[in-house]
mmCIF file with all atom_site columns, C-alpha atoms in Angstrom:
data_model
loop_
_atom_site.group_PDB
_atom_site.id
_atom_site.type_symbol
_atom_site.label_atom_id
_atom_site.label_alt_id
_atom_site.label_comp_id
_atom_site.label_asym_id
_atom_site.label_entity_id
_atom_site.label_seq_id
_atom_site.pdbx_PDB_ins_code
_atom_site.Cartn_x
_atom_site.Cartn_y
_atom_site.Cartn_z
_atom_site.occupancy
_atom_site.B_iso_or_equiv
_atom_site.pdbx_formal_charge
_atom_site.auth_seq_id
_atom_site.auth_comp_id
_atom_site.auth_asym_id
_atom_site.auth_atom_id
_atom_site.pdbx_PDB_model_num
ATOM 1   C CA . UNK A 1 1   ? 99.323  190.716 177.244 1.00 75.00 ? 1   UNK A CA 1
ATOM 2   C CA . UNK A 1 2   ? 97.184  192.986 175.127 1.00 86.00 ? 2   UNK A CA 1
ATOM 3   C CA . UNK A 1 3   ? 98.053  193.905 171.559 1.00 84.00 ? 3   UNK A CA 1
ATOM 4   C CA . UNK A 1 4   ? 98.516  197.521 172.630 1.00 84.00 ? 4   UNK A CA 1
ATOM 5   C CA . UNK A 1 5   ? 101.016 196.613 175.390 1.00 79.00 ? 5   UNK A CA 1
ATOM 6   C CA . UNK A 1 6   ? 102.914 194.358 172.977 1.00 82.00 ? 6   UNK A CA 1
ATOM 7   C CA . UNK A 1 7   ? 103.057 197.153 170.398 1.00 80.00 ? 7   UNK A CA 1
ATOM 8   C CA . UNK A 1 8   ? 104.302 199.673 172.978 1.00 77.00 ? 8   UNK A CA 1
ATOM 9   C CA . UNK A 1 9   ? 107.048 197.276 174.094 1.00 80.00 ? 9   UNK A CA 1
ATOM 10  C CA . UNK A 1 10  ? 108.152 196.754 170.482 1.00 80.00 ? 10  UNK A CA 1
ATOM 11  C CA . UNK A 1 11  ? 108.196 200.517 169.869 1.00 84.00 ? 11  UNK A CA 1
ATOM 12  C CA . UNK A 1 12  ? 110.200 201.023 173.069 1.00 81.00 ? 12  UNK A CA 1
ATOM 13  C CA . UNK A 1 13  ? 112.745 198.398 172.020 1.00 80.00 ? 13  UNK A CA 1
ATOM 14  C CA . UNK A 1 14  ? 112.999 199.921 168.557 1.00 83.00 ? 14  UNK A CA 1
ATOM 15  C CA . UNK A 1 15  ? 113.587 203.409 169.988 1.00 82.00 ? 15  UNK A CA 1
ATOM 16  C CA . UNK A 1 16  ? 116.191 202.049 172.414 1.00 84.00 ? 16  UNK A CA 1
ATOM 17  C CA . UNK A 1 17  ? 118.000 200.314 169.545 1.00 81.00 ? 17  UNK A CA 1
ATOM 18  C CA . UNK A 1 18  ? 117.888 203.521 167.487 1.00 78.00 ? 18  UNK A CA 1
ATOM 19  C CA . UNK A 1 19  ? 119.315 205.528 170.416 1.00 78.00 ? 19  UNK A CA 1
ATOM 20  C CA . UNK A 1 20  ? 122.133 202.997 170.858 1.00 81.00 ? 20  UNK A CA 1
ATOM 21  C CA . UNK A 1 21  ? 122.929 203.131 167.137 1.00 77.00 ? 21  UNK A CA 1
ATOM 22  C CA . UNK A 1 22  ? 123.014 206.933 167.236 1.00 75.00 ? 22  UNK A CA 1
ATOM 23  C CA . UNK A 1 23  ? 125.295 206.925 170.298 1.00 73.00 ? 23  UNK A CA 1
ATOM 24  C CA . UNK A 1 24  ? 127.622 204.411 168.615 1.00 77.00 ? 24  UNK A CA 1
ATOM 25  C CA . UNK A 1 25  ? 127.697 206.528 165.447 1.00 78.00 ? 25  UNK A CA 1
ATOM 26  C CA . UNK A 1 26  ? 128.550 209.664 167.444 1.00 77.00 ? 26  UNK A CA 1
ATOM 27  C CA . UNK A 1 27  ? 131.378 207.830 169.221 1.00 77.00 ? 27  UNK A CA 1
ATOM 28  C CA . UNK A 1 28  ? 132.677 206.590 165.875 1.00 81.00 ? 28  UNK A CA 1
ATOM 29  C CA . UNK A 1 29  ? 132.544 210.118 164.406 1.00 80.00 ? 29  UNK A CA 1
ATOM 30  C CA . UNK A 1 30  ? 134.396 211.476 167.462 1.00 76.00 ? 30  UNK A CA 1
ATOM 31  C CA . UNK A 1 31  ? 137.194 208.926 167.163 1.00 80.00 ? 31  UNK A CA 1
ATOM 32  C CA . UNK A 1 32  ? 137.461 209.508 163.415 1.00 82.00 ? 32  UNK A CA 1
ATOM 33  C CA . UNK A 1 33  ? 137.602 213.300 163.962 1.00 78.00 ? 33  UNK A CA 1
ATOM 34  C CA . UNK A 1 34  ? 140.232 212.897 166.686 1.00 79.00 ? 34  UNK A CA 1
ATOM 35  C CA . UNK A 1 35  ? 142.442 210.826 164.392 1.00 82.00 ? 35  UNK A CA 1
ATOM 36  C CA . UNK A 1 36  ? 142.033 213.308 161.517 1.00 80.00 ? 36  UNK A CA 1
ATOM 37  C CA . UNK A 1 37  ? 142.852 216.231 163.824 1.00 80.00 ? 37  UNK A CA 1
ATOM 38  C CA . UNK A 1 38  ? 145.956 214.524 165.222 1.00 82.00 ? 38  UNK A CA 1
ATOM 39  C CA . UNK A 1 39  ? 147.213 213.759 161.706 1.00 83.00 ? 39  UNK A CA 1
ATOM 40  C CA . UNK A 1 40  ? 146.612 217.342 160.521 1.00 81.00 ? 40  UNK A CA 1
ATOM 41  C CA . UNK A 1 41  ? 148.246 218.837 163.635 1.00 81.00 ? 41  UNK A CA 1
ATOM 42  C CA . UNK A 1 42  ? 151.384 216.731 163.058 1.00 82.00 ? 42  UNK A CA 1
ATOM 43  C CA . UNK A 1 43  ? 151.551 217.837 159.413 1.00 83.00 ? 43  UNK A CA 1
ATOM 44  C CA . UNK A 1 44  ? 151.079 221.508 160.337 1.00 83.00 ? 44  UNK A CA 1
ATOM 45  C CA . UNK A 1 45  ? 153.820 221.254 162.988 1.00 79.00 ? 45  UNK A CA 1
ATOM 46  C CA . UNK A 1 46  ? 156.147 219.740 160.371 1.00 81.00 ? 46  UNK A CA 1
ATOM 47  C CA . UNK A 1 47  ? 155.281 222.529 157.914 1.00 80.00 ? 47  UNK A CA 1
ATOM 48  C CA . UNK A 1 48  ? 155.970 225.233 160.524 1.00 79.00 ? 48  UNK A CA 1
ATOM 49  C CA . UNK A 1 49  ? 159.265 223.595 161.501 1.00 78.00 ? 49  UNK A CA 1
ATOM 50  C CA . UNK A 1 50  ? 160.389 223.406 157.857 1.00 77.00 ? 50  UNK A CA 1
ATOM 51  C CA . UNK A 1 51  ? 159.373 226.976 157.041 1.00 73.00 ? 51  UNK A CA 1
ATOM 52  C CA . UNK A 1 52  ? 161.681 228.483 159.664 1.00 66.00 ? 52  UNK A CA 1
ATOM 53  C CA . UNK A 1 53  ? 161.270 231.540 161.849 1.00 62.00 ? 53  UNK A CA 1
ATOM 54  C CA . UNK A 1 54  ? 158.046 233.237 162.821 1.00 64.00 ? 54  UNK A CA 1
ATOM 55  C CA . UNK A 1 55  ? 157.322 236.394 160.864 1.00 71.00 ? 55  UNK A CA 1
ATOM 56  C CA . UNK A 1 56  ? 156.226 239.867 161.786 1.00 68.00 ? 56  UNK A CA 1
ATOM 57  C CA . UNK A 1 57  ? 152.493 240.333 161.420 1.00 71.00 ? 57  UNK A CA 1
ATOM 58  C CA . UNK A 1 58  ? 150.147 243.273 161.136 1.00 74.00 ? 58  UNK A CA 1
ATOM 59  C CA . UNK A 1 59  ? 146.819 243.264 163.047 1.00 79.00 ? 59  UNK A CA 1
ATOM 60  C CA . UNK A 1 60  ? 144.982 243.919 159.752 1.00 82.00 ? 60  UNK A CA 1
ATOM 61  C CA . UNK A 1 61  ? 146.625 241.197 157.663 1.00 84.00 ? 61  UNK A CA 1
ATOM 62  C CA . UNK A 1 62  ? 144.983 237.924 156.719 1.00 89.00 ? 62  UNK A CA 1
ATOM 63  C CA . UNK A 1 63  ? 146.078 234.896 158.658 1.00 90.00 ? 63  UNK A CA 1
ATOM 64  C CA . UNK A 1 64  ? 148.385 232.642 156.595 1.00 90.00 ? 64  UNK A CA 1
ATOM 65  C CA . UNK A 1 65  ? 147.172 229.139 155.828 1.00 91.00 ? 65  UNK A CA 1
ATOM 66  C CA . UNK A 1 66  ? 148.536 225.656 155.273 1.00 91.00 ? 66  UNK A CA 1
ATOM 67  C CA . UNK A 1 67  ? 146.784 223.543 152.614 1.00 92.00 ? 67  UNK A CA 1
ATOM 68  C CA . UNK A 1 68  ? 146.294 219.900 153.661 1.00 90.00 ? 68  UNK A CA 1
ATOM 69  C CA . UNK A 1 69  ? 144.085 217.292 152.024 1.00 88.00 ? 69  UNK A CA 1
ATOM 70  C CA . UNK A 1 70  ? 141.933 219.947 150.353 1.00 91.00 ? 70  UNK A CA 1
ATOM 71  C CA . UNK A 1 71  ? 141.435 222.053 153.508 1.00 94.00 ? 71  UNK A CA 1
ATOM 72  C CA . UNK A 1 72  ? 143.079 225.272 154.660 1.00 95.00 ? 72  UNK A CA 1
ATOM 73  C CA . UNK A 1 73  ? 144.336 225.493 158.248 1.00 96.00 ? 73  UNK A CA 1
ATOM 74  C CA . UNK A 1 74  ? 145.399 228.648 160.108 1.00 96.00 ? 74  UNK A CA 1
ATOM 75  C CA . UNK A 1 75  ? 147.341 226.904 162.866 1.00 95.00 ? 75  UNK A CA 1
ATOM 76  C CA . UNK A 1 76  ? 147.227 224.750 165.974 1.00 96.00 ? 76  UNK A CA 1
ATOM 77  C CA . UNK A 1 77  ? 145.351 225.304 169.228 1.00 97.00 ? 77  UNK A CA 1
ATOM 78  C CA . UNK A 1 78  ? 146.872 223.709 172.332 1.00 97.00 ? 78  UNK A CA 1
ATOM 79  C CA . UNK A 1 79  ? 144.843 223.368 175.528 1.00 96.00 ? 79  UNK A CA 1
ATOM 80  C CA . UNK A 1 80  ? 147.267 222.078 178.138 1.00 94.00 ? 80  UNK A CA 1
ATOM 81  C CA . UNK A 1 81  ? 144.685 221.331 180.877 1.00 95.00 ? 81  UNK A CA 1
ATOM 82  C CA . UNK A 1 82  ? 142.830 218.969 178.525 1.00 95.00 ? 82  UNK A CA 1
ATOM 83  C CA . UNK A 1 83  ? 145.930 217.575 176.753 1.00 94.00 ? 83  UNK A CA 1
ATOM 84  C CA . UNK A 1 84  ? 144.485 218.713 173.418 1.00 94.00 ? 84  UNK A CA 1
ATOM 85  C CA . UNK A 1 85  ? 146.449 219.702 170.337 1.00 95.00 ? 85  UNK A CA 1
ATOM 86  C CA . UNK A 1 86  ? 144.037 220.606 167.552 1.00 96.00 ? 86  UNK A CA 1
ATOM 87  C CA . UNK A 1 87  ? 144.471 222.021 164.061 1.00 96.00 ? 87  UNK A CA 1
ATOM 88  C CA . UNK A 1 88  ? 142.187 224.958 163.272 1.00 97.00 ? 88  UNK A CA 1
ATOM 89  C CA . UNK A 1 89  ? 140.646 225.317 159.810 1.00 96.00 ? 89  UNK A CA 1
ATOM 90  C CA . UNK A 1 90  ? 140.545 228.778 158.274 1.00 95.00 ? 90  UNK A CA 1
ATOM 91  C CA . UNK A 1 91  ? 136.781 228.818 157.661 1.00 94.00 ? 91  UNK A CA 1
ATOM 92  C CA . UNK A 1 92  ? 133.954 226.941 159.286 1.00 91.00 ? 92  UNK A CA 1
ATOM 93  C CA . UNK A 1 93  ? 131.388 224.733 157.653 1.00 91.00 ? 93  UNK A CA 1
ATOM 94  C CA . UNK A 1 94  ? 129.357 221.822 158.996 1.00 89.00 ? 94  UNK A CA 1
ATOM 95  C CA . UNK A 1 95  ? 131.427 219.342 156.998 1.00 89.00 ? 95  UNK A CA 1
ATOM 96  C CA . UNK A 1 96  ? 134.721 220.904 158.164 1.00 92.00 ? 96  UNK A CA 1
ATOM 97  C CA . UNK A 1 97  ? 133.641 220.719 161.816 1.00 90.00 ? 97  UNK A CA 1
ATOM 98  C CA . UNK A 1 98  ? 133.533 216.921 161.470 1.00 90.00 ? 98  UNK A CA 1
ATOM 99  C CA . UNK A 1 99  ? 137.291 217.000 160.867 1.00 91.00 ? 99  UNK A CA 1
ATOM 100 C CA . UNK A 1 100 ? 138.708 219.769 163.055 1.00 94.00 ? 100 UNK A CA 1
ATOM 101 C CA . UNK A 1 101 ? 137.852 222.950 164.946 1.00 96.00 ? 101 UNK A CA 1
ATOM 102 C CA . UNK A 1 102 ? 137.249 225.933 162.665 1.00 96.00 ? 102 UNK A CA 1
ATOM 103 C CA . UNK A 1 103 ? 137.745 229.679 162.810 1.00 97.00 ? 103 UNK A CA 1
ATOM 104 C CA . UNK A 1 104 ? 134.251 231.075 163.234 1.00 95.00 ? 104 UNK A CA 1
ATOM 105 C CA . UNK A 1 105 ? 135.303 234.743 163.171 1.00 93.00 ? 105 UNK A CA 1
ATOM 106 C CA . UNK A 1 106 ? 138.178 237.104 163.838 1.00 93.00 ? 106 UNK A CA 1
ATOM 107 C CA . UNK A 1 107 ? 141.927 236.687 163.905 1.00 94.00 ? 107 UNK A CA 1
ATOM 108 C CA . UNK A 1 108 ? 144.706 236.061 166.406 1.00 94.00 ? 108 UNK A CA 1
ATOM 109 C CA . UNK A 1 109 ? 146.359 239.181 164.967 1.00 93.00 ? 109 UNK A CA 1
ATOM 110 C CA . UNK A 1 110 ? 143.464 241.525 165.695 1.00 92.00 ? 110 UNK A CA 1
ATOM 111 C CA . UNK A 1 111 ? 142.782 239.918 169.095 1.00 92.00 ? 111 UNK A CA 1
ATOM 112 C CA . UNK A 1 112 ? 139.267 238.644 168.448 1.00 93.00 ? 112 UNK A CA 1
ATOM 113 C CA . UNK A 1 113 ? 139.661 235.021 167.331 1.00 95.00 ? 113 UNK A CA 1
ATOM 114 C CA . UNK A 1 114 ? 136.568 232.820 167.739 1.00 95.00 ? 114 UNK A CA 1
ATOM 115 C CA . UNK A 1 115 ? 136.959 229.062 167.258 1.00 96.00 ? 115 UNK A CA 1
ATOM 116 C CA . UNK A 1 116 ? 134.087 226.565 167.004 1.00 95.00 ? 116 UNK A CA 1
ATOM 117 C CA . UNK A 1 117 ? 134.251 222.783 167.267 1.00 94.00 ? 117 UNK A CA 1
ATOM 118 C CA . UNK A 1 118 ? 131.984 219.801 167.706 1.00 90.00 ? 118 UNK A CA 1
ATOM 119 C CA . UNK A 1 119 ? 131.494 218.486 171.211 1.00 89.00 ? 119 UNK A CA 1
ATOM 120 C CA . UNK A 1 120 ? 133.454 215.310 170.462 1.00 87.00 ? 120 UNK A CA 1
ATOM 121 C CA . UNK A 1 121 ? 135.669 214.451 173.439 1.00 86.00 ? 121 UNK A CA 1
ATOM 122 C CA . UNK A 1 122 ? 138.618 214.642 171.022 1.00 90.00 ? 122 UNK A CA 1
ATOM 123 C CA . UNK A 1 123 ? 137.643 218.240 170.120 1.00 90.00 ? 123 UNK A CA 1
ATOM 124 C CA . UNK A 1 124 ? 135.760 220.663 172.425 1.00 93.00 ? 124 UNK A CA 1
ATOM 125 C CA . UNK A 1 125 ? 133.560 218.180 174.306 1.00 91.00 ? 125 UNK A CA 1
ATOM 126 C CA . UNK A 1 126 ? 135.521 218.747 177.521 1.00 93.00 ? 126 UNK A CA 1
ATOM 127 C CA . UNK A 1 127 ? 135.990 222.551 177.457 1.00 95.00 ? 127 UNK A CA 1
ATOM 128 C CA . UNK A 1 128 ? 133.275 223.023 180.076 1.00 93.00 ? 128 UNK A CA 1
ATOM 129 C CA . UNK A 1 129 ? 135.831 221.578 182.518 1.00 94.00 ? 129 UNK A CA 1
ATOM 130 C CA . UNK A 1 130 ? 138.315 224.407 181.958 1.00 96.00 ? 130 UNK A CA 1
ATOM 131 C CA . UNK A 1 131 ? 138.893 226.799 184.859 1.00 95.00 ? 131 UNK A CA 1
ATOM 132 C CA . UNK A 1 132 ? 139.949 230.403 185.185 1.00 96.00 ? 132 UNK A CA 1
ATOM 133 C CA . UNK A 1 133 ? 143.722 230.593 184.789 1.00 96.00 ? 133 UNK A CA 1
ATOM 134 C CA . UNK A 1 134 ? 144.105 227.478 182.583 1.00 97.00 ? 134 UNK A CA 1
ATOM 135 C CA . UNK A 1 135 ? 146.627 228.074 179.819 1.00 96.00 ? 135 UNK A CA 1
ATOM 136 C CA . UNK A 1 136 ? 146.133 227.795 176.062 1.00 96.00 ? 136 UNK A CA 1
ATOM 137 C CA . UNK A 1 137 ? 148.248 228.658 173.059 1.00 97.00 ? 137 UNK A CA 1
ATOM 138 C CA . UNK A 1 138 ? 147.614 229.167 169.385 1.00 97.00 ? 138 UNK A CA 1
ATOM 139 C CA . UNK A 1 139 ? 150.438 228.770 166.859 1.00 94.00 ? 139 UNK A CA 1
ATOM 140 C CA . UNK A 1 140 ? 149.707 230.284 163.456 1.00 93.00 ? 140 UNK A CA 1
ATOM 141 C CA . UNK A 1 141 ? 150.843 228.798 160.145 1.00 91.00 ? 141 UNK A CA 1
ATOM 142 C CA . UNK A 1 142 ? 153.956 231.020 160.204 1.00 89.00 ? 142 UNK A CA 1
ATOM 143 C CA . UNK A 1 143 ? 155.029 229.808 163.651 1.00 90.00 ? 143 UNK A CA 1
ATOM 144 C CA . UNK A 1 144 ? 153.904 232.847 165.684 1.00 91.00 ? 144 UNK A CA 1
ATOM 145 C CA . UNK A 1 145 ? 152.717 231.678 169.111 1.00 93.00 ? 145 UNK A CA 1
ATOM 146 C CA . UNK A 1 146 ? 149.957 233.470 171.031 1.00 95.00 ? 146 UNK A CA 1
ATOM 147 C CA . UNK A 1 147 ? 149.460 232.619 174.702 1.00 97.00 ? 147 UNK A CA 1
ATOM 148 C CA . UNK A 1 148 ? 146.129 232.889 176.524 1.00 98.00 ? 148 UNK A CA 1
ATOM 149 C CA . UNK A 1 149 ? 144.583 232.138 179.883 1.00 97.00 ? 149 UNK A CA 1
ATOM 150 C CA . UNK A 1 150 ? 140.983 231.188 180.511 1.00 97.00 ? 150 UNK A CA 1
ATOM 151 C CA . UNK A 1 151 ? 139.058 234.086 182.051 1.00 96.00 ? 151 UNK A CA 1
ATOM 152 C CA . UNK A 1 152 ? 135.599 232.521 182.276 1.00 94.00 ? 152 UNK A CA 1
ATOM 153 C CA . UNK A 1 153 ? 133.390 229.707 181.076 1.00 94.00 ? 153 UNK A CA 1
ATOM 154 C CA . UNK A 1 154 ? 129.767 230.554 180.302 1.00 92.00 ? 154 UNK A CA 1
ATOM 155 C CA . UNK A 1 155 ? 126.722 229.054 178.671 1.00 89.00 ? 155 UNK A CA 1
ATOM 156 C CA . UNK A 1 156 ? 125.005 230.983 175.881 1.00 87.00 ? 156 UNK A CA 1
ATOM 157 C CA . UNK A 1 157 ? 121.885 230.524 173.814 1.00 85.00 ? 157 UNK A CA 1
ATOM 158 C CA . UNK A 1 158 ? 122.522 228.803 170.477 1.00 80.00 ? 158 UNK A CA 1
ATOM 159 C CA . UNK A 1 159 ? 121.253 231.994 168.825 1.00 81.00 ? 159 UNK A CA 1
ATOM 160 C CA . UNK A 1 160 ? 123.658 234.379 170.625 1.00 79.00 ? 160 UNK A CA 1
ATOM 161 C CA . UNK A 1 161 ? 125.774 234.993 167.520 1.00 76.00 ? 161 UNK A CA 1
ATOM 162 C CA . UNK A 1 162 ? 126.344 238.673 168.293 1.00 80.00 ? 162 UNK A CA 1
ATOM 163 C CA . UNK A 1 163 ? 127.515 237.871 171.840 1.00 80.00 ? 163 UNK A CA 1
ATOM 164 C CA . UNK A 1 164 ? 129.867 235.268 170.421 1.00 78.00 ? 164 UNK A CA 1
ATOM 165 C CA . UNK A 1 165 ? 131.588 237.433 167.830 1.00 77.00 ? 165 UNK A CA 1
ATOM 166 C CA . UNK A 1 166 ? 131.624 240.906 169.400 1.00 74.00 ? 166 UNK A CA 1
ATOM 167 C CA . UNK A 1 167 ? 132.455 239.992 172.960 1.00 74.00 ? 167 UNK A CA 1
ATOM 168 C CA . UNK A 1 168 ? 135.741 241.891 173.290 1.00 86.00 ? 168 UNK A CA 1
ATOM 169 C CA . UNK A 1 169 ? 137.669 238.766 174.322 1.00 94.00 ? 169 UNK A CA 1
ATOM 170 C CA . UNK A 1 170 ? 141.032 237.942 172.720 1.00 95.00 ? 170 UNK A CA 1
ATOM 171 C CA . UNK A 1 171 ? 140.053 234.301 172.148 1.00 96.00 ? 171 UNK A CA 1
ATOM 172 C CA . UNK A 1 172 ? 136.676 232.570 172.383 1.00 95.00 ? 172 UNK A CA 1
ATOM 173 C CA . UNK A 1 173 ? 136.117 228.827 172.074 1.00 96.00 ? 173 UNK A CA 1
ATOM 174 C CA . UNK A 1 174 ? 132.652 227.344 171.783 1.00 93.00 ? 174 UNK A CA 1
ATOM 175 C CA . UNK A 1 175 ? 130.765 224.138 171.203 1.00 93.00 ? 175 UNK A CA 1
ATOM 176 C CA . UNK A 1 176 ? 127.174 223.003 171.448 1.00 88.00 ? 176 UNK A CA 1
ATOM 177 C CA . UNK A 1 177 ? 125.969 221.044 174.430 1.00 84.00 ? 177 UNK A CA 1
ATOM 178 C CA . UNK A 1 178 ? 124.610 217.542 173.868 1.00 79.00 ? 178 UNK A CA 1
ATOM 179 C CA . UNK A 1 179 ? 121.322 218.051 172.067 1.00 77.00 ? 179 UNK A CA 1
ATOM 180 C CA . UNK A 1 180 ? 122.276 221.586 170.972 1.00 77.00 ? 180 UNK A CA 1
ATOM 181 C CA . UNK A 1 181 ? 120.152 223.424 173.563 1.00 84.00 ? 181 UNK A CA 1
ATOM 182 C CA . UNK A 1 182 ? 122.983 225.850 174.394 1.00 87.00 ? 182 UNK A CA 1
ATOM 183 C CA . UNK A 1 183 ? 126.638 226.644 173.751 1.00 90.00 ? 183 UNK A CA 1
ATOM 184 C CA . UNK A 1 184 ? 129.501 226.148 176.168 1.00 92.00 ? 184 UNK A CA 1
ATOM 185 C CA . UNK A 1 185 ? 131.697 229.200 175.685 1.00 93.00 ? 185 UNK A CA 1
ATOM 186 C CA . UNK A 1 186 ? 135.229 229.717 176.977 1.00 95.00 ? 186 UNK A CA 1
ATOM 187 C CA . UNK A 1 187 ? 136.520 233.305 177.078 1.00 96.00 ? 187 UNK A CA 1
ATOM 188 C CA . UNK A 1 188 ? 140.280 233.834 177.105 1.00 96.00 ? 188 UNK A CA 1
ATOM 189 C CA . UNK A 1 189 ? 142.646 236.773 177.603 1.00 96.00 ? 189 UNK A CA 1
ATOM 190 C CA . UNK A 1 190 ? 145.955 237.115 175.812 1.00 95.00 ? 190 UNK A CA 1
ATOM 191 C CA . UNK A 1 191 ? 149.103 236.837 177.911 1.00 94.00 ? 191 UNK A CA 1
ATOM 192 C CA . UNK A 1 192 ? 151.840 239.219 176.788 1.00 82.00 ? 192 UNK A CA 1
#
């Protein structure tokens, strides 16, 4: 075997090992994020239960928050078709997305809530499998529950920020595809 062929084989093995390490790390991060989200959701549910009745809200008011472990959460998103119960942080950041889904823009009160999450299977990695008519709910930190149904699932460019935030939908969920080439976007309508 020539030196060049031997070198190419070694490089191939090294790249394969690096890819396996990266895949293992991503799986680890997904499990860790799922555990953190489940813990936060349980604590938020306990807080809501202790605080009593839901309150009246105004479409222009700020969403109330629950402070947990140094982060502020606005409530819990439940996606029945995927058996997901996820806390939602009040503001997004790359570090926050490693823990839980985050409010990207809008409010449940004004009917334009946009929630982003990583594509971990324990977060939004499976939302592309949602279908029109699937039911979701969002419970705010005061215990108000908002019900939604999926209207459509679409794929957008990762640079389609304007389409994401000014879409006219009551609730939008999104996550990046593997590799980040596009965004899986779920558009939802509020059920009265």
